[in-house]
Short mmCIF file of N, CA and C in Angstrom, two decimals:
data_model
loop_
_atom_site.label_atom_id
_atom_site.label_comp_id
_atom_site.label_asym_id
_atom_site.label_seq_id
_atom_site.Cartn_x
_atom_site.Cartn_y
_atom_site.Cartn_z
N MET A 613 33.89 -32.49 -10.97
CA MET A 613 32.47 -32.45 -11.36
C MET A 613 31.69 -33.37 -10.43
N GLY A 614 30.71 -32.82 -9.72
CA GLY A 614 29.91 -33.61 -8.79
C GLY A 614 28.81 -34.37 -9.51
N TYR A 615 28.26 -35.32 -8.82
CA TYR A 615 27.17 -36.07 -9.42
C TYR A 615 25.85 -35.42 -9.01
N VAL A 616 24.82 -35.69 -9.77
CA VAL A 616 23.51 -35.11 -9.53
C VAL A 616 22.56 -36.19 -9.04
N VAL A 617 21.89 -35.92 -7.94
CA VAL A 617 20.89 -36.84 -7.42
C VAL A 617 19.53 -36.35 -7.90
N LEU A 618 18.84 -37.16 -8.67
CA LEU A 618 17.53 -36.75 -9.15
C LEU A 618 16.48 -36.93 -8.05
N ILE A 619 15.62 -35.95 -7.94
CA ILE A 619 14.57 -35.97 -6.92
C ILE A 619 13.35 -36.69 -7.49
N LYS A 620 12.82 -37.64 -6.75
CA LYS A 620 11.64 -38.37 -7.19
C LYS A 620 10.38 -37.59 -6.80
N MET A 621 9.39 -37.66 -7.66
CA MET A 621 8.10 -37.02 -7.39
C MET A 621 7.33 -37.88 -6.41
N ASN A 622 6.94 -37.29 -5.30
CA ASN A 622 6.13 -38.05 -4.35
C ASN A 622 4.64 -37.87 -4.69
N PRO A 623 3.77 -38.68 -4.09
CA PRO A 623 2.33 -38.59 -4.41
C PRO A 623 1.74 -37.20 -4.20
N PHE A 624 2.21 -36.48 -3.17
CA PHE A 624 1.73 -35.13 -2.89
C PHE A 624 2.00 -34.21 -4.09
N LEU A 625 3.24 -34.25 -4.60
CA LEU A 625 3.60 -33.40 -5.74
C LEU A 625 2.87 -33.83 -6.99
N LYS A 626 2.73 -35.13 -7.19
CA LYS A 626 2.01 -35.63 -8.37
C LYS A 626 0.57 -35.11 -8.37
N ARG A 627 -0.06 -35.13 -7.20
CA ARG A 627 -1.44 -34.61 -7.08
C ARG A 627 -1.47 -33.11 -7.35
N LYS A 628 -0.49 -32.39 -6.81
CA LYS A 628 -0.44 -30.93 -6.94
C LYS A 628 -0.29 -30.47 -8.39
N ILE A 629 0.45 -31.24 -9.20
CA ILE A 629 0.70 -30.80 -10.58
C ILE A 629 -0.21 -31.49 -11.60
N LYS A 630 -1.04 -32.42 -11.14
CA LYS A 630 -1.93 -33.13 -12.07
C LYS A 630 -2.81 -32.12 -12.81
N GLY A 631 -2.72 -32.15 -14.13
CA GLY A 631 -3.53 -31.26 -14.96
C GLY A 631 -2.99 -29.83 -15.03
N LYS A 632 -1.89 -29.56 -14.39
CA LYS A 632 -1.31 -28.21 -14.40
C LYS A 632 -0.34 -28.08 -15.56
N LYS A 633 -0.16 -26.85 -16.01
CA LYS A 633 0.69 -26.59 -17.18
C LYS A 633 2.14 -26.36 -16.76
N LEU A 634 3.03 -27.10 -17.42
CA LEU A 634 4.47 -26.89 -17.23
C LEU A 634 4.83 -25.61 -17.97
N ILE A 635 5.35 -24.59 -17.25
CA ILE A 635 5.64 -23.31 -17.91
C ILE A 635 7.13 -23.00 -17.96
N GLY A 636 7.94 -23.82 -17.30
CA GLY A 636 9.37 -23.56 -17.34
C GLY A 636 10.17 -24.75 -16.88
N SER A 637 11.36 -24.85 -17.42
CA SER A 637 12.24 -25.93 -17.01
C SER A 637 13.67 -25.45 -17.20
N GLY A 638 14.45 -25.52 -16.14
CA GLY A 638 15.85 -25.14 -16.21
C GLY A 638 16.70 -26.35 -15.88
N GLY A 639 17.95 -26.10 -15.62
CA GLY A 639 18.86 -27.19 -15.31
C GLY A 639 18.59 -27.85 -13.98
N THR A 640 17.96 -27.11 -13.05
CA THR A 640 17.80 -27.64 -11.70
C THR A 640 16.36 -27.77 -11.23
N ARG A 641 15.43 -27.06 -11.91
CA ARG A 641 14.05 -27.07 -11.44
C ARG A 641 13.06 -27.02 -12.60
N VAL A 642 11.83 -27.44 -12.31
CA VAL A 642 10.72 -27.29 -13.26
C VAL A 642 9.67 -26.41 -12.58
N VAL A 643 8.91 -25.68 -13.41
CA VAL A 643 7.92 -24.75 -12.88
C VAL A 643 6.56 -25.03 -13.50
N TYR A 644 5.55 -25.17 -12.64
CA TYR A 644 4.18 -25.40 -13.07
C TYR A 644 3.31 -24.22 -12.69
N ASP A 645 2.39 -23.87 -13.60
CA ASP A 645 1.39 -22.84 -13.31
C ASP A 645 0.25 -23.54 -12.58
N LEU A 646 -0.01 -23.13 -11.35
CA LEU A 646 -1.06 -23.77 -10.56
C LEU A 646 -2.46 -23.26 -10.95
N GLY A 647 -2.51 -22.22 -11.80
CA GLY A 647 -3.79 -21.74 -12.31
C GLY A 647 -4.55 -20.84 -11.35
N ASP A 648 -3.95 -20.53 -10.21
CA ASP A 648 -4.62 -19.71 -9.20
C ASP A 648 -3.82 -18.45 -8.86
N GLY A 649 -2.94 -18.05 -9.80
CA GLY A 649 -2.10 -16.88 -9.55
C GLY A 649 -0.76 -17.23 -8.92
N TYR A 650 -0.50 -18.55 -8.82
CA TYR A 650 0.75 -19.01 -8.21
C TYR A 650 1.42 -20.04 -9.11
N VAL A 651 2.72 -20.22 -8.88
CA VAL A 651 3.49 -21.24 -9.57
C VAL A 651 4.14 -22.15 -8.54
N LEU A 652 4.45 -23.36 -8.97
CA LEU A 652 5.13 -24.33 -8.12
C LEU A 652 6.46 -24.66 -8.77
N LYS A 653 7.54 -24.39 -8.03
CA LYS A 653 8.88 -24.72 -8.51
C LYS A 653 9.30 -26.01 -7.83
N ILE A 654 9.63 -27.01 -8.62
CA ILE A 654 10.00 -28.32 -8.09
C ILE A 654 11.46 -28.60 -8.44
N ALA A 655 12.22 -28.98 -7.42
CA ALA A 655 13.63 -29.32 -7.63
C ALA A 655 13.73 -30.61 -8.42
N LYS A 656 14.68 -30.62 -9.38
CA LYS A 656 14.95 -31.84 -10.16
C LYS A 656 16.16 -32.58 -9.59
N SER A 657 16.93 -31.89 -8.77
CA SER A 657 18.19 -32.45 -8.29
C SER A 657 18.56 -31.79 -6.96
N THR A 658 19.67 -32.23 -6.40
CA THR A 658 20.14 -31.61 -5.15
C THR A 658 20.46 -30.14 -5.38
N LYS A 659 20.93 -29.80 -6.57
CA LYS A 659 21.21 -28.38 -6.86
C LYS A 659 19.90 -27.59 -6.88
N GLY A 660 18.84 -28.18 -7.37
CA GLY A 660 17.52 -27.53 -7.36
C GLY A 660 17.04 -27.28 -5.95
N ILE A 661 17.31 -28.23 -5.05
CA ILE A 661 16.96 -28.04 -3.64
C ILE A 661 17.73 -26.85 -3.07
N LEU A 662 19.01 -26.73 -3.44
CA LEU A 662 19.82 -25.59 -2.97
C LEU A 662 19.27 -24.27 -3.51
N CYS A 663 18.79 -24.26 -4.75
CA CYS A 663 18.19 -23.05 -5.33
C CYS A 663 16.90 -22.69 -4.59
N ASN A 664 16.06 -23.69 -4.33
CA ASN A 664 14.83 -23.43 -3.57
C ASN A 664 15.15 -22.89 -2.18
N LYS A 665 16.15 -23.50 -1.54
CA LYS A 665 16.54 -23.08 -0.20
C LYS A 665 17.06 -21.63 -0.21
N MET A 666 17.86 -21.28 -1.21
CA MET A 666 18.37 -19.91 -1.32
C MET A 666 17.22 -18.92 -1.47
N GLU A 667 16.25 -19.26 -2.33
CA GLU A 667 15.11 -18.36 -2.51
C GLU A 667 14.32 -18.18 -1.22
N VAL A 668 14.05 -19.26 -0.52
CA VAL A 668 13.30 -19.18 0.73
C VAL A 668 14.08 -18.36 1.76
N ASN A 669 15.36 -18.67 1.93
CA ASN A 669 16.17 -17.96 2.93
C ASN A 669 16.29 -16.48 2.59
N MET A 670 16.52 -16.17 1.31
CA MET A 670 16.66 -14.77 0.91
C MET A 670 15.35 -14.02 1.08
N TYR A 671 14.25 -14.64 0.68
CA TYR A 671 12.95 -13.97 0.80
C TYR A 671 12.61 -13.73 2.27
N GLU A 672 12.80 -14.75 3.09
CA GLU A 672 12.42 -14.62 4.50
C GLU A 672 13.35 -13.69 5.29
N SER A 673 14.60 -13.58 4.88
CA SER A 673 15.54 -12.77 5.66
C SER A 673 15.69 -11.34 5.14
N SER A 674 15.15 -11.05 3.96
CA SER A 674 15.31 -9.72 3.39
C SER A 674 14.35 -8.72 4.01
N LEU A 675 14.83 -7.51 4.16
CA LEU A 675 13.99 -6.43 4.66
C LEU A 675 13.15 -5.89 3.50
N LYS A 676 12.11 -5.15 3.83
CA LYS A 676 11.14 -4.67 2.85
C LYS A 676 11.77 -3.99 1.62
N PRO A 677 12.81 -3.13 1.78
CA PRO A 677 13.37 -2.47 0.59
C PRO A 677 13.95 -3.45 -0.44
N ILE A 678 14.31 -4.65 -0.01
CA ILE A 678 14.82 -5.68 -0.95
C ILE A 678 13.71 -6.67 -1.28
N LYS A 679 12.97 -7.09 -0.27
CA LYS A 679 11.94 -8.12 -0.44
C LYS A 679 10.92 -7.74 -1.53
N LYS A 680 10.63 -6.44 -1.66
CA LYS A 680 9.63 -6.03 -2.64
C LYS A 680 10.06 -6.31 -4.08
N TYR A 681 11.35 -6.57 -4.29
CA TYR A 681 11.85 -6.88 -5.63
C TYR A 681 11.97 -8.39 -5.87
N LEU A 682 11.66 -9.18 -4.86
CA LEU A 682 11.75 -10.64 -4.98
C LEU A 682 10.35 -11.22 -5.11
N ALA A 683 10.19 -12.18 -6.01
CA ALA A 683 8.89 -12.82 -6.17
C ALA A 683 8.45 -13.39 -4.82
N GLN A 684 7.20 -13.14 -4.48
CA GLN A 684 6.66 -13.54 -3.17
C GLN A 684 6.55 -15.06 -3.05
N ILE A 685 7.10 -15.59 -1.97
CA ILE A 685 6.98 -17.02 -1.66
C ILE A 685 5.86 -17.18 -0.65
N ILE A 686 4.91 -18.06 -0.96
CA ILE A 686 3.78 -18.23 -0.03
C ILE A 686 3.82 -19.57 0.71
N ASP A 687 4.57 -20.54 0.17
CA ASP A 687 4.65 -21.84 0.84
C ASP A 687 5.87 -22.59 0.30
N TYR A 688 6.38 -23.51 1.11
CA TYR A 688 7.52 -24.32 0.67
C TYR A 688 7.62 -25.57 1.53
N ASP A 689 8.28 -26.54 0.97
CA ASP A 689 8.56 -27.80 1.65
C ASP A 689 9.76 -27.58 2.58
N THR A 690 9.69 -28.08 3.79
CA THR A 690 10.79 -27.86 4.74
C THR A 690 12.09 -28.53 4.28
N ALA A 691 12.00 -29.47 3.33
CA ALA A 691 13.20 -30.08 2.76
C ALA A 691 13.58 -29.37 1.45
N TYR A 692 12.83 -28.32 1.11
CA TYR A 692 13.08 -27.47 -0.07
C TYR A 692 12.94 -28.20 -1.41
N ARG A 693 12.12 -29.27 -1.43
CA ARG A 693 11.90 -29.96 -2.71
C ARG A 693 11.02 -29.13 -3.62
N TRP A 694 10.18 -28.27 -3.03
CA TRP A 694 9.30 -27.40 -3.81
C TRP A 694 9.07 -26.08 -3.11
N VAL A 695 8.70 -25.08 -3.91
CA VAL A 695 8.39 -23.74 -3.43
C VAL A 695 7.17 -23.24 -4.22
N THR A 696 6.21 -22.64 -3.52
CA THR A 696 5.07 -22.01 -4.19
C THR A 696 5.29 -20.50 -4.15
N MET A 697 5.20 -19.88 -5.33
CA MET A 697 5.46 -18.45 -5.49
C MET A 697 4.31 -17.78 -6.22
N LYS A 698 4.16 -16.49 -5.97
CA LYS A 698 3.20 -15.68 -6.71
C LYS A 698 3.65 -15.66 -8.17
N LYS A 699 2.68 -15.68 -9.08
CA LYS A 699 2.99 -15.64 -10.52
C LYS A 699 2.92 -14.19 -11.01
N TYR A 700 3.93 -13.80 -11.76
CA TYR A 700 3.98 -12.46 -12.35
C TYR A 700 4.05 -12.66 -13.86
N ASP A 701 3.08 -12.10 -14.57
CA ASP A 701 2.97 -12.34 -16.01
C ASP A 701 3.62 -11.28 -16.88
N GLN A 702 3.64 -10.02 -16.42
CA GLN A 702 4.12 -8.94 -17.28
C GLN A 702 5.63 -9.01 -17.48
N LYS A 703 6.03 -9.21 -18.73
CA LYS A 703 7.46 -9.36 -19.07
C LYS A 703 8.22 -8.05 -18.87
N PHE A 704 9.49 -8.18 -18.57
CA PHE A 704 10.40 -7.04 -18.47
C PHE A 704 10.64 -6.52 -19.89
N PRO A 705 10.49 -5.20 -20.12
CA PRO A 705 10.72 -4.67 -21.47
C PRO A 705 12.22 -4.51 -21.76
N PRO A 706 12.82 -5.43 -22.50
CA PRO A 706 14.27 -5.44 -22.67
C PRO A 706 14.84 -4.25 -23.44
N ASN A 707 14.03 -3.62 -24.27
CA ASN A 707 14.55 -2.52 -25.08
C ASN A 707 14.28 -1.14 -24.49
N SER A 708 13.76 -1.11 -23.28
CA SER A 708 13.45 0.17 -22.66
C SER A 708 14.66 0.72 -21.90
N PRO A 709 15.18 1.88 -22.33
CA PRO A 709 16.31 2.48 -21.60
C PRO A 709 15.94 2.81 -20.14
N ILE A 710 14.68 3.16 -19.93
CA ILE A 710 14.23 3.48 -18.57
C ILE A 710 14.34 2.25 -17.67
N TYR A 711 13.84 1.11 -18.16
CA TYR A 711 13.89 -0.11 -17.35
C TYR A 711 15.31 -0.65 -17.22
N ARG A 712 16.14 -0.42 -18.22
CA ARG A 712 17.55 -0.83 -18.11
C ARG A 712 18.22 -0.05 -16.97
N ARG A 713 17.92 1.27 -16.90
CA ARG A 713 18.47 2.09 -15.80
C ARG A 713 17.92 1.60 -14.46
N GLU A 714 16.63 1.30 -14.43
CA GLU A 714 16.02 0.79 -13.20
C GLU A 714 16.68 -0.51 -12.76
N LEU A 715 16.99 -1.36 -13.74
CA LEU A 715 17.63 -2.63 -13.43
C LEU A 715 19.04 -2.41 -12.86
N MET A 716 19.77 -1.46 -13.43
CA MET A 716 21.11 -1.16 -12.90
C MET A 716 21.02 -0.65 -11.46
N LYS A 717 19.99 0.18 -11.18
CA LYS A 717 19.78 0.66 -9.80
C LYS A 717 19.44 -0.50 -8.88
N LEU A 718 18.63 -1.44 -9.38
CA LEU A 718 18.24 -2.60 -8.58
C LEU A 718 19.46 -3.47 -8.26
N VAL A 719 20.31 -3.68 -9.26
CA VAL A 719 21.53 -4.47 -9.03
C VAL A 719 22.38 -3.80 -7.96
N LYS A 720 22.52 -2.47 -8.03
CA LYS A 720 23.29 -1.72 -7.03
C LYS A 720 22.66 -1.89 -5.64
N LYS A 721 21.33 -1.83 -5.58
CA LYS A 721 20.62 -1.99 -4.31
C LYS A 721 20.89 -3.38 -3.72
N PHE A 722 20.84 -4.41 -4.57
CA PHE A 722 21.16 -5.76 -4.10
C PHE A 722 22.59 -5.80 -3.55
N LEU A 723 23.54 -5.30 -4.33
CA LEU A 723 24.95 -5.32 -3.91
C LEU A 723 25.16 -4.54 -2.61
N ASP A 724 24.50 -3.38 -2.49
CA ASP A 724 24.62 -2.56 -1.27
C ASP A 724 24.06 -3.29 -0.04
N ASN A 725 23.17 -4.25 -0.30
CA ASN A 725 22.57 -5.02 0.80
C ASN A 725 23.19 -6.40 0.95
N GLY A 726 24.37 -6.60 0.37
CA GLY A 726 25.10 -7.85 0.56
C GLY A 726 24.58 -9.03 -0.25
N ILE A 727 23.85 -8.73 -1.31
CA ILE A 727 23.32 -9.80 -2.16
C ILE A 727 24.00 -9.69 -3.52
N ILE A 728 24.58 -10.79 -3.97
CA ILE A 728 25.26 -10.81 -5.26
C ILE A 728 24.36 -11.53 -6.25
N PRO A 729 23.79 -10.78 -7.21
CA PRO A 729 22.89 -11.42 -8.16
C PRO A 729 23.62 -12.07 -9.32
N SER A 730 24.94 -12.24 -9.18
CA SER A 730 25.71 -12.82 -10.27
C SER A 730 26.98 -13.44 -9.74
N LYS A 731 27.62 -14.22 -10.61
CA LYS A 731 28.91 -14.81 -10.26
C LYS A 731 30.00 -13.76 -10.33
N GLY A 732 29.87 -12.86 -11.30
CA GLY A 732 30.85 -11.80 -11.45
C GLY A 732 30.12 -10.52 -11.77
N VAL A 733 30.34 -9.51 -10.98
CA VAL A 733 29.61 -8.27 -11.20
C VAL A 733 30.34 -7.47 -12.26
N GLY A 734 29.67 -7.26 -13.34
CA GLY A 734 30.30 -6.52 -14.42
C GLY A 734 29.28 -5.67 -15.11
N ARG A 735 29.21 -5.77 -16.40
CA ARG A 735 28.27 -4.97 -17.16
C ARG A 735 26.87 -5.59 -17.08
N TYR A 736 25.90 -4.74 -16.86
CA TYR A 736 24.53 -5.22 -16.76
C TYR A 736 23.72 -4.74 -17.95
N ASP A 737 24.30 -4.81 -19.14
CA ASP A 737 23.52 -4.36 -20.29
C ASP A 737 23.04 -5.51 -21.16
N LYS A 738 23.81 -6.56 -21.34
CA LYS A 738 23.28 -7.70 -22.05
C LYS A 738 23.84 -8.96 -21.48
N PRO A 739 23.36 -10.01 -21.57
CA PRO A 739 22.35 -10.74 -20.80
C PRO A 739 22.51 -10.59 -19.30
N TYR A 740 23.02 -9.48 -18.87
CA TYR A 740 23.21 -9.15 -17.47
C TYR A 740 24.27 -10.02 -16.83
N THR A 741 23.92 -11.10 -16.25
CA THR A 741 24.88 -11.94 -15.56
C THR A 741 24.39 -13.36 -15.62
N PRO A 742 25.23 -14.31 -15.25
CA PRO A 742 24.75 -15.70 -15.28
C PRO A 742 23.50 -15.94 -14.45
N ASN A 743 23.31 -15.20 -13.35
CA ASN A 743 22.19 -15.47 -12.46
C ASN A 743 21.11 -14.40 -12.46
N LEU A 744 21.24 -13.39 -13.29
CA LEU A 744 20.19 -12.38 -13.40
C LEU A 744 19.97 -12.13 -14.88
N ARG A 745 19.04 -12.86 -15.44
CA ARG A 745 18.77 -12.79 -16.87
C ARG A 745 17.42 -12.13 -17.10
N LEU A 746 17.22 -11.63 -18.30
CA LEU A 746 15.95 -11.00 -18.63
C LEU A 746 14.78 -11.95 -18.38
N LYS A 747 14.99 -13.24 -18.65
CA LYS A 747 13.89 -14.19 -18.46
C LYS A 747 13.55 -14.39 -16.99
N HIS A 748 14.40 -13.90 -16.09
CA HIS A 748 14.15 -14.00 -14.65
C HIS A 748 13.48 -12.75 -14.09
N LEU A 749 13.12 -11.82 -14.98
CA LEU A 749 12.54 -10.55 -14.54
C LEU A 749 11.11 -10.40 -15.05
N ARG A 750 10.28 -9.79 -14.23
CA ARG A 750 8.91 -9.44 -14.61
C ARG A 750 8.62 -8.06 -14.03
N LEU A 751 7.44 -7.54 -14.36
CA LEU A 751 6.98 -6.29 -13.76
C LEU A 751 5.74 -6.59 -12.94
N LYS A 752 5.64 -5.93 -11.79
CA LYS A 752 4.44 -6.02 -10.97
C LYS A 752 3.37 -5.13 -11.58
N TRP A 753 2.17 -5.17 -11.01
CA TRP A 753 1.05 -4.36 -11.51
C TRP A 753 1.41 -2.87 -11.49
N ASN A 754 2.29 -2.47 -10.56
CA ASN A 754 2.68 -1.06 -10.43
C ASN A 754 3.91 -0.72 -11.27
N LYS A 755 4.30 -1.64 -12.15
CA LYS A 755 5.43 -1.48 -13.09
C LYS A 755 6.79 -1.61 -12.42
N GLN A 756 6.83 -2.05 -11.17
CA GLN A 756 8.09 -2.26 -10.46
C GLN A 756 8.70 -3.59 -10.89
N ILE A 757 10.02 -3.61 -11.06
CA ILE A 757 10.72 -4.84 -11.44
C ILE A 757 10.62 -5.85 -10.29
N VAL A 758 10.40 -7.12 -10.65
CA VAL A 758 10.42 -8.20 -9.67
C VAL A 758 11.24 -9.35 -10.26
N VAL A 759 12.08 -9.94 -9.43
CA VAL A 759 12.91 -11.07 -9.86
C VAL A 759 12.16 -12.35 -9.52
N ILE A 760 11.90 -13.18 -10.53
CA ILE A 760 11.12 -14.40 -10.30
C ILE A 760 12.00 -15.62 -10.09
N ASP A 761 13.28 -15.51 -10.37
CA ASP A 761 14.20 -16.62 -10.14
C ASP A 761 15.48 -16.05 -9.53
N TYR A 762 15.61 -16.24 -8.22
CA TYR A 762 16.80 -15.75 -7.52
C TYR A 762 17.50 -16.88 -6.77
N GLY A 763 17.30 -18.09 -7.26
CA GLY A 763 17.93 -19.27 -6.65
C GLY A 763 19.44 -19.31 -6.85
N GLY A 764 19.94 -18.58 -7.85
CA GLY A 764 21.37 -18.55 -8.11
C GLY A 764 22.08 -17.38 -7.47
N PHE A 765 21.33 -16.54 -6.74
CA PHE A 765 21.95 -15.41 -6.05
C PHE A 765 22.83 -15.91 -4.91
N LYS A 766 23.70 -15.05 -4.44
CA LYS A 766 24.60 -15.41 -3.33
C LYS A 766 24.61 -14.26 -2.33
N TYR A 767 24.96 -14.58 -1.10
CA TYR A 767 25.19 -13.56 -0.09
C TYR A 767 26.67 -13.21 -0.13
N ALA A 768 26.97 -11.93 -0.02
CA ALA A 768 28.37 -11.50 0.04
C ALA A 768 28.86 -11.76 1.47
N HIS A 769 29.96 -12.46 1.59
CA HIS A 769 30.52 -12.72 2.92
C HIS A 769 31.62 -11.73 3.16
N LYS A 770 31.52 -11.07 4.28
CA LYS A 770 32.52 -10.05 4.61
C LYS A 770 33.67 -10.64 5.34
#
């Protein structure tokens, strides 16, 4: 079991989140609504930095057929302490058989492109996988699925 290094908030981040609403908190990162259609994900630990780095690398290196399913990143710290992403409000409809099928197709598309959205690829019917959960999914204005948290995804190494 490794130790966790907590990331300190610098004055820049303190100014950026002053008066902003905390909308999410996981084991590695916290998320603030910036109120302008974007969110700020801040690493809480070295693992959070790795999650931010994975999201940035995956978003920047993915081709359009994959990138369109990833929440848009508009800015980030070069040390990956924070990432600014587009905010998507429309929740994924968990009881819709149509969207469940769409999600299975999306998982296949990720896998076909060398992206593993889970630790173990198995059944994607309930809670999907450790790294692709319903709470990590939203719908875009055009009803297309978008993943808002892909920091736990992995690249398949051949």
